[in-house]
PDB file of C-alpha atoms in Angstrom:
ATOM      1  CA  UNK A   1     102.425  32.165  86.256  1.00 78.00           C
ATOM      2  CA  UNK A   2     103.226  30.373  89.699  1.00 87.00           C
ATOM      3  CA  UNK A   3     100.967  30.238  92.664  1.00 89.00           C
ATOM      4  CA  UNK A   4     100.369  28.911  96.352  1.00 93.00           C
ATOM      5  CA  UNK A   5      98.338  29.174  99.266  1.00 94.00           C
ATOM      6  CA  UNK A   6      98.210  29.456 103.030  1.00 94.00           C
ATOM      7  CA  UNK A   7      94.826  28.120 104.993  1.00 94.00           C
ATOM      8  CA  UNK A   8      94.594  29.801 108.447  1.00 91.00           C
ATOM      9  CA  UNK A   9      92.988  27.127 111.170  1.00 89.00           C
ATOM     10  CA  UNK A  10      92.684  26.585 114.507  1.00 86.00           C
ATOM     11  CA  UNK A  11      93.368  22.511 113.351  1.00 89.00           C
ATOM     12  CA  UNK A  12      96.995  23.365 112.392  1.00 92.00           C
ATOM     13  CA  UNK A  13     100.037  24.498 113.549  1.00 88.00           C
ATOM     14  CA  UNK A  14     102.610  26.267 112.461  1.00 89.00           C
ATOM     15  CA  UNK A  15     105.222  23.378 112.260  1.00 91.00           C
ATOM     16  CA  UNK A  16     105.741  21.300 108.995  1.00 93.00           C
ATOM     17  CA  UNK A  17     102.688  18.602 109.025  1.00 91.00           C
ATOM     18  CA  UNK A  18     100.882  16.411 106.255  1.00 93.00           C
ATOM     19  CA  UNK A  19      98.459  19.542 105.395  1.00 93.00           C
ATOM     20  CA  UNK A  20     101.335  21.398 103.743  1.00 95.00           C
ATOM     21  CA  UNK A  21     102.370  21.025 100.491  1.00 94.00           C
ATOM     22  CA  UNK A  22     106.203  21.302  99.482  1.00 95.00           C
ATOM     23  CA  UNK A  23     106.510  22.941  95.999  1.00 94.00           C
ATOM     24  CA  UNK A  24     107.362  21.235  93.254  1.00 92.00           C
ATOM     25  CA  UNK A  25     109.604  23.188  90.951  1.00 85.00           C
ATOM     26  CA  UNK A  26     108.883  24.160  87.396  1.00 84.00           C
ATOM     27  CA  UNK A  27     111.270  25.163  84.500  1.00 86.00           C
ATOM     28  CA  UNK A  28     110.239  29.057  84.794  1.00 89.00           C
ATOM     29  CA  UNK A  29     109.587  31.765  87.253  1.00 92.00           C
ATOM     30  CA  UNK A  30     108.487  30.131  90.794  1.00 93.00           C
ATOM     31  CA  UNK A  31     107.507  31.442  94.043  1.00 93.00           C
ATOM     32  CA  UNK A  32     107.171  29.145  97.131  1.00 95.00           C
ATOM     33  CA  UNK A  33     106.204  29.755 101.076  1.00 96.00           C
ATOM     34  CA  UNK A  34     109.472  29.616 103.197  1.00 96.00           C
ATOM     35  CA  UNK A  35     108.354  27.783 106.471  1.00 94.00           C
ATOM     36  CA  UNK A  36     110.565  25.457 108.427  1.00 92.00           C
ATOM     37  CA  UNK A  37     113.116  24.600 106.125  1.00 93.00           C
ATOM     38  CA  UNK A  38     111.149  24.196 102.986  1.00 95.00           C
ATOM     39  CA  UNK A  39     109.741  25.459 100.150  1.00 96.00           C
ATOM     40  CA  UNK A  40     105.869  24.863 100.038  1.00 96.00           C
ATOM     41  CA  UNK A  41     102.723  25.686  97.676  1.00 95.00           C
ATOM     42  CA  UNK A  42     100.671  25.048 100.546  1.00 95.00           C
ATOM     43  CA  UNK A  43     101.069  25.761 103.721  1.00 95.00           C
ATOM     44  CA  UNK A  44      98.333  24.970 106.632  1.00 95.00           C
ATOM     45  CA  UNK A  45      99.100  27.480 109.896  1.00 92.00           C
ATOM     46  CA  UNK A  46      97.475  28.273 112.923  1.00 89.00           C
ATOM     47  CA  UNK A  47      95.081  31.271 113.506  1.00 86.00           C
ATOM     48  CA  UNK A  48      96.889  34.709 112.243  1.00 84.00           C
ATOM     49  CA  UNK A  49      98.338  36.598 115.200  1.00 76.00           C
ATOM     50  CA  UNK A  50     100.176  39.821 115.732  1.00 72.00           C
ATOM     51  CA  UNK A  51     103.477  39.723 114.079  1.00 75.00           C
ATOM     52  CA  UNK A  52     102.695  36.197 112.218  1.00 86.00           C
ATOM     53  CA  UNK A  53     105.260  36.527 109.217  1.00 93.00           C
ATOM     54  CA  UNK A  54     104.969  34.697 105.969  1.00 95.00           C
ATOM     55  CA  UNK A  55     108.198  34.476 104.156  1.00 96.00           C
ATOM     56  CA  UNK A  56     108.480  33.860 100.355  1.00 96.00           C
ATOM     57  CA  UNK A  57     110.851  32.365  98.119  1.00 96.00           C
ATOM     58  CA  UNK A  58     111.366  33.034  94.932  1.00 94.00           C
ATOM     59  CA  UNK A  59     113.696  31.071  91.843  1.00 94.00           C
ATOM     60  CA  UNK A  60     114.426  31.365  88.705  1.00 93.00           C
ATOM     61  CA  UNK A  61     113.390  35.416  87.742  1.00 94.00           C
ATOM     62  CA  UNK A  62     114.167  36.998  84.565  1.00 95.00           C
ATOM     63  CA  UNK A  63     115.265  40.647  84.382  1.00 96.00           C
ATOM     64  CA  UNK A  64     111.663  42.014  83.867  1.00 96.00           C
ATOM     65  CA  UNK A  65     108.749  43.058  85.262  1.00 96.00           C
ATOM     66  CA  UNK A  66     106.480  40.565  87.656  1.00 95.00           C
ATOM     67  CA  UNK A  67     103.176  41.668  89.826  1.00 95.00           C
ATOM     68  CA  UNK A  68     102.459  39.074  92.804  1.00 93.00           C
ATOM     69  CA  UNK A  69      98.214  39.260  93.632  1.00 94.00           C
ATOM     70  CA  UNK A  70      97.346  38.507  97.158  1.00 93.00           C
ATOM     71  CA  UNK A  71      93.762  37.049  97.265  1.00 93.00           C
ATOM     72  CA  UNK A  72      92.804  36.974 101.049  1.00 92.00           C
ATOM     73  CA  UNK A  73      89.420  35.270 102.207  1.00 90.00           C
ATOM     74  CA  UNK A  74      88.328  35.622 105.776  1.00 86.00           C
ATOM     75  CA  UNK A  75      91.034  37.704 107.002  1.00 84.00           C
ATOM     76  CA  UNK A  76      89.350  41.093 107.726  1.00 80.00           C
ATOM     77  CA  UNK A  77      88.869  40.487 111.443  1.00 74.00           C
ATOM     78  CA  UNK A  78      89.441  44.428 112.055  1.00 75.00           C
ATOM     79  CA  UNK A  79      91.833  43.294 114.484  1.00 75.00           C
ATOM     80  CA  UNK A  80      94.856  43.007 112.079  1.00 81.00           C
ATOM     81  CA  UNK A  81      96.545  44.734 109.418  1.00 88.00           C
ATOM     82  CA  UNK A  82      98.638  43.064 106.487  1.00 91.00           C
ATOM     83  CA  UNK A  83     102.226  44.350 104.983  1.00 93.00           C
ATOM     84  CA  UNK A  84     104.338  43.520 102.032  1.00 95.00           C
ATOM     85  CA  UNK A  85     107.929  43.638 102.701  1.00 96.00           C
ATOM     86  CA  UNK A  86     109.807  44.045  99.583  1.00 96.00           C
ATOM     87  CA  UNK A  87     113.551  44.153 101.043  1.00 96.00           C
ATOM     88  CA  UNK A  88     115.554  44.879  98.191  1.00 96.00           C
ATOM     89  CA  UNK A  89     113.509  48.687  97.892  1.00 95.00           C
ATOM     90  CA  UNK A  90     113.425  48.796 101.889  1.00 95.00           C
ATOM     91  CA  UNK A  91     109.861  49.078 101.238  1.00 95.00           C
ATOM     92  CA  UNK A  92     107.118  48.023 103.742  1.00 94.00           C
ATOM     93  CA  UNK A  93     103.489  48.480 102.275  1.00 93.00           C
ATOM     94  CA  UNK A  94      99.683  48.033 103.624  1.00 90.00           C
ATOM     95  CA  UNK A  95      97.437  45.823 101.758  1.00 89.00           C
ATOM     96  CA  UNK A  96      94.207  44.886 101.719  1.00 87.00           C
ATOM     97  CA  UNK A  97      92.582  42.102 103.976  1.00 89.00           C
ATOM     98  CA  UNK A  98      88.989  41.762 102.451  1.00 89.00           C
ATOM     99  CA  UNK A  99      90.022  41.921  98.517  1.00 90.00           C
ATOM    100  CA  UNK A 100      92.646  42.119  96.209  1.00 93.00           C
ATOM    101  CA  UNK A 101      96.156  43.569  95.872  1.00 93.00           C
ATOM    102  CA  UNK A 102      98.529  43.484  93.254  1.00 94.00           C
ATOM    103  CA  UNK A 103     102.233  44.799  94.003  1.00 94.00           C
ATOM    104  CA  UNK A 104     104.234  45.366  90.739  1.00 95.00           C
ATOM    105  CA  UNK A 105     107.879  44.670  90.898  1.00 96.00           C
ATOM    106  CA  UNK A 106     111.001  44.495  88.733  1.00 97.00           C
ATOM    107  CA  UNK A 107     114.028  41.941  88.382  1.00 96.00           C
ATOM    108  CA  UNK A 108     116.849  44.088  87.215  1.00 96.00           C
ATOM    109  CA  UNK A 109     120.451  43.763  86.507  1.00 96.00           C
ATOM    110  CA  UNK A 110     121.326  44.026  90.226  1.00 96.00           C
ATOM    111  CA  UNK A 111     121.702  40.657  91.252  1.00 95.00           C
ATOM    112  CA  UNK A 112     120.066  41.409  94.621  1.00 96.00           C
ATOM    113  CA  UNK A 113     116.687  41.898  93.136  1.00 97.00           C
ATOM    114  CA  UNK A 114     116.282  38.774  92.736  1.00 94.00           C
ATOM    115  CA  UNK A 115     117.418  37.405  95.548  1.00 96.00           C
ATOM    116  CA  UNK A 116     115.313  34.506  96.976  1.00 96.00           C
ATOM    117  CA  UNK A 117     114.198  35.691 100.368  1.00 96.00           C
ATOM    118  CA  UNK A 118     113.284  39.665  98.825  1.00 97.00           C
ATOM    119  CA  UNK A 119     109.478  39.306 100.115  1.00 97.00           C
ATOM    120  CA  UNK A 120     107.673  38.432 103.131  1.00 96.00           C
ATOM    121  CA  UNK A 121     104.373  39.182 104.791  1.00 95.00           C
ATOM    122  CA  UNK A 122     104.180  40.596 108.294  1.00 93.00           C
ATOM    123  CA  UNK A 123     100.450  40.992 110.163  1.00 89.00           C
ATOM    124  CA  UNK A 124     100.267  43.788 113.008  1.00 85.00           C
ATOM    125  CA  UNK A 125      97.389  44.157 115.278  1.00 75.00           C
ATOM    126  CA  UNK A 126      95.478  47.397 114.577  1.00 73.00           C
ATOM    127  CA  UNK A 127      94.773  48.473 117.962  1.00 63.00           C
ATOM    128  CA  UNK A 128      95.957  47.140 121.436  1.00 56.00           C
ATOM    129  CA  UNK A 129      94.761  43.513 123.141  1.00 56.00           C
ATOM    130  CA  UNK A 130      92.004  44.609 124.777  1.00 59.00           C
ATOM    131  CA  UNK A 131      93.105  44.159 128.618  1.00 65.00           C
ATOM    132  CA  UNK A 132      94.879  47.475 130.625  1.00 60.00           C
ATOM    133  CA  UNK A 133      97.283  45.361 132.590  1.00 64.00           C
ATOM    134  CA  UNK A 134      98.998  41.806 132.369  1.00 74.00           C
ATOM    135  CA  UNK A 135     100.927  39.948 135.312  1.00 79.00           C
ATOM    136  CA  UNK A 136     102.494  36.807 134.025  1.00 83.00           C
ATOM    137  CA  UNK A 137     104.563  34.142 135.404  1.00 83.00           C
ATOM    138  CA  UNK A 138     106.078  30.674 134.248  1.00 83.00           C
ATOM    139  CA  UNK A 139     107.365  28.230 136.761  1.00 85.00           C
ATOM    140  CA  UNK A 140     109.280  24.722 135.777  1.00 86.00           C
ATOM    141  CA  UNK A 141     107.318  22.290 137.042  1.00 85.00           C
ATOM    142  CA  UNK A 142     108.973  18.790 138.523  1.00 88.00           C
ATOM    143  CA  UNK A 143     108.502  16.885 135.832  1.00 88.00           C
ATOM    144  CA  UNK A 144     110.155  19.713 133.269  1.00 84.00           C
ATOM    145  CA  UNK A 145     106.857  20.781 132.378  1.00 82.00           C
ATOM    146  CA  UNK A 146     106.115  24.285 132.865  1.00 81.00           C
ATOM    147  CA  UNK A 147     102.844  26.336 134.348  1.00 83.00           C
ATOM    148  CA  UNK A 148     101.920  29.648 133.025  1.00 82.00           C
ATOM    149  CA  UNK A 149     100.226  31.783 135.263  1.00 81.00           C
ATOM    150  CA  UNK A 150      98.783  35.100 134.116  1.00 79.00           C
ATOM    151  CA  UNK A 151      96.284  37.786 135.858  1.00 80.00           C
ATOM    152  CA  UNK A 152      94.805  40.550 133.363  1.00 78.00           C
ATOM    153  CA  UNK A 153      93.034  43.897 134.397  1.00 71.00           C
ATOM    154  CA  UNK A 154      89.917  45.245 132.883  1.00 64.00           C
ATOM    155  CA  UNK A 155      89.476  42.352 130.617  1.00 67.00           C
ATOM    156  CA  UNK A 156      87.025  43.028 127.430  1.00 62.00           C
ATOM    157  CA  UNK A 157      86.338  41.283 123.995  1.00 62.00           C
ATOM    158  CA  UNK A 158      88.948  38.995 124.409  1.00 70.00           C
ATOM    159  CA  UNK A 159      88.046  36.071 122.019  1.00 71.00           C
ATOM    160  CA  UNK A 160      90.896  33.977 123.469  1.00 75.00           C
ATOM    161  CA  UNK A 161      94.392  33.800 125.235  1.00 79.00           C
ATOM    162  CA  UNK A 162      96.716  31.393 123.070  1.00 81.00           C
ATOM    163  CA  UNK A 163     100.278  30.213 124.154  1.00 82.00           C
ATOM    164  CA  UNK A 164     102.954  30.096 121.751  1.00 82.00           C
ATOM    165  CA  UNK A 165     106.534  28.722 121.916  1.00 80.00           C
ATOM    166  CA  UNK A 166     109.016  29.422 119.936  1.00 81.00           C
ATOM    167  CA  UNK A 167     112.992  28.044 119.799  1.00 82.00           C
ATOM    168  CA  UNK A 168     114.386  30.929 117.352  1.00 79.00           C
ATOM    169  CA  UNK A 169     112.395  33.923 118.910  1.00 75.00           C
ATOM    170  CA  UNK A 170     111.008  34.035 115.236  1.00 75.00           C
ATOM    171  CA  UNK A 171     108.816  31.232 114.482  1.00 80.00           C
ATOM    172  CA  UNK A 172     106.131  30.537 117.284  1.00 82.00           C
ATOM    173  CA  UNK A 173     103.771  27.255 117.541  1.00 83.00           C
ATOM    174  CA  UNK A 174     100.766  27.524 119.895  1.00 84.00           C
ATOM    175  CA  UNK A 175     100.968  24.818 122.542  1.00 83.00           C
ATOM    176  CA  UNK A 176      97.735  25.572 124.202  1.00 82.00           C
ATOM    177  CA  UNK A 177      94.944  28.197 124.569  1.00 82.00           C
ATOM    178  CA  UNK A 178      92.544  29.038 127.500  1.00 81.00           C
ATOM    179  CA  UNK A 179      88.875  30.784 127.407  1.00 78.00           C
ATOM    180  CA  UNK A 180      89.107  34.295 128.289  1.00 76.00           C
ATOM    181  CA  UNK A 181      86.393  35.170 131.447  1.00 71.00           C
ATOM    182  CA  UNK A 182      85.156  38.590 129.731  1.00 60.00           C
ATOM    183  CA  UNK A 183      83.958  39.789 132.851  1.00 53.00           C
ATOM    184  CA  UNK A 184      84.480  43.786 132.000  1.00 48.00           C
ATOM    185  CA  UNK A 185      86.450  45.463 134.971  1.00 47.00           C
ATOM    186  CA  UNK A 186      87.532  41.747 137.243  1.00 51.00           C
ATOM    187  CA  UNK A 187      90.854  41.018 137.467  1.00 57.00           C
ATOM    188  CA  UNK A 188      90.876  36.721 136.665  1.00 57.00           C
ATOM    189  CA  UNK A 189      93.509  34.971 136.734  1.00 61.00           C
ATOM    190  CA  UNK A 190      94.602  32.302 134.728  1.00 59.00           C
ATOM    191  CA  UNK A 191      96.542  29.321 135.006  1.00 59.00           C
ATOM    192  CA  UNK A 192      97.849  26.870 131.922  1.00 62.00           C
ATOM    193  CA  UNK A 193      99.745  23.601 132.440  1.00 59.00           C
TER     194      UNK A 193
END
């Protein structure tokens, strides 16, 4: 049995900090979080957003049969939907965000079943942001900052706009957020430094 856990927050981000945890190995099966070049049993992210992707890692498997139980608390927003990614069966299945799943899985003689990166976790949004129409602009500042301007149409039950940056184009951080207006059919505009 092996085990760890990912806290969703608004306090963290999504780079390596002093709230995560790197696993420490045993002498059996383990299974650690993948996250900016290392291995964790805990991981502390920012808030879960469309496309957020947890990536596993997994050492030491014997050819036989394993089940991995995802436990999630807080995480049925109705706004986002949860899949495990088994790569070596090209499988991509839904699980449940408000109780929980158990995927069964084997470790055979093919040596790519138990290959470290087999499993990840990718969240989707279930339904589009709710705004019809987004302009959006990003100037370079003078002193290599940069201002992100953005106007939205028909904005409605927006909760909040965050800003993410990413160097890879795979792993985003949030670098700032703004309070969405909500005024139902205006067009605001918004402007973050």
């Amino acid at each position: 049995a092996d085990g760890n856990m990912i806290v969703f927050s608004r306090e963290y981000s999504n780079s390596y900090e002093s709230n995560d945890a790197v696993k420490i190995d045993n002498f059996g099966e383990n299974i650690g979080i993948r996250s900016n070049g290392k291995i964790l049993a805990v991981e502390a992210r920012y808030l879960v957003i469309s496309t957020d992707t947890i990536f596993y890692n997994l050492a030491n498997l014997r050819v036989q049969d394993y089940q991995l139980t995802f436990e999630p608390e807080n995480l049925a927003t109705g706004l986002l939907e949860a899949y495990f990614v088994d790569k070596f069966l090209g499988t991509k299945t839904a699980f449940n965000l408000s109780g929980n799943t158990t995927f069964s899985f084997s470790i055979t003689a093919d040596p790519a079943s138990k290959a470290a990166d087999r499993f990840y976790v990718i969240f989707q949004l279930t339904r589009p942001v709710p705004v019809q129409h987004i302009d959006i602009t990003a100037t370079l500042n003078r002193d290599n900052t940069v201002a992100l301007n953005w106007k939205v149409t028909n904005e409605a039950g927006m909760a909040m706009y965050v800003a993410e940056r990413s160097k890879d184009g795979r792993v985003f951080s949030p670098i700032g957020s703004v309070a969405p207006v909500n005024n139902n059919g205006g067009d605001p505009a918004y402007l973050l430094n």
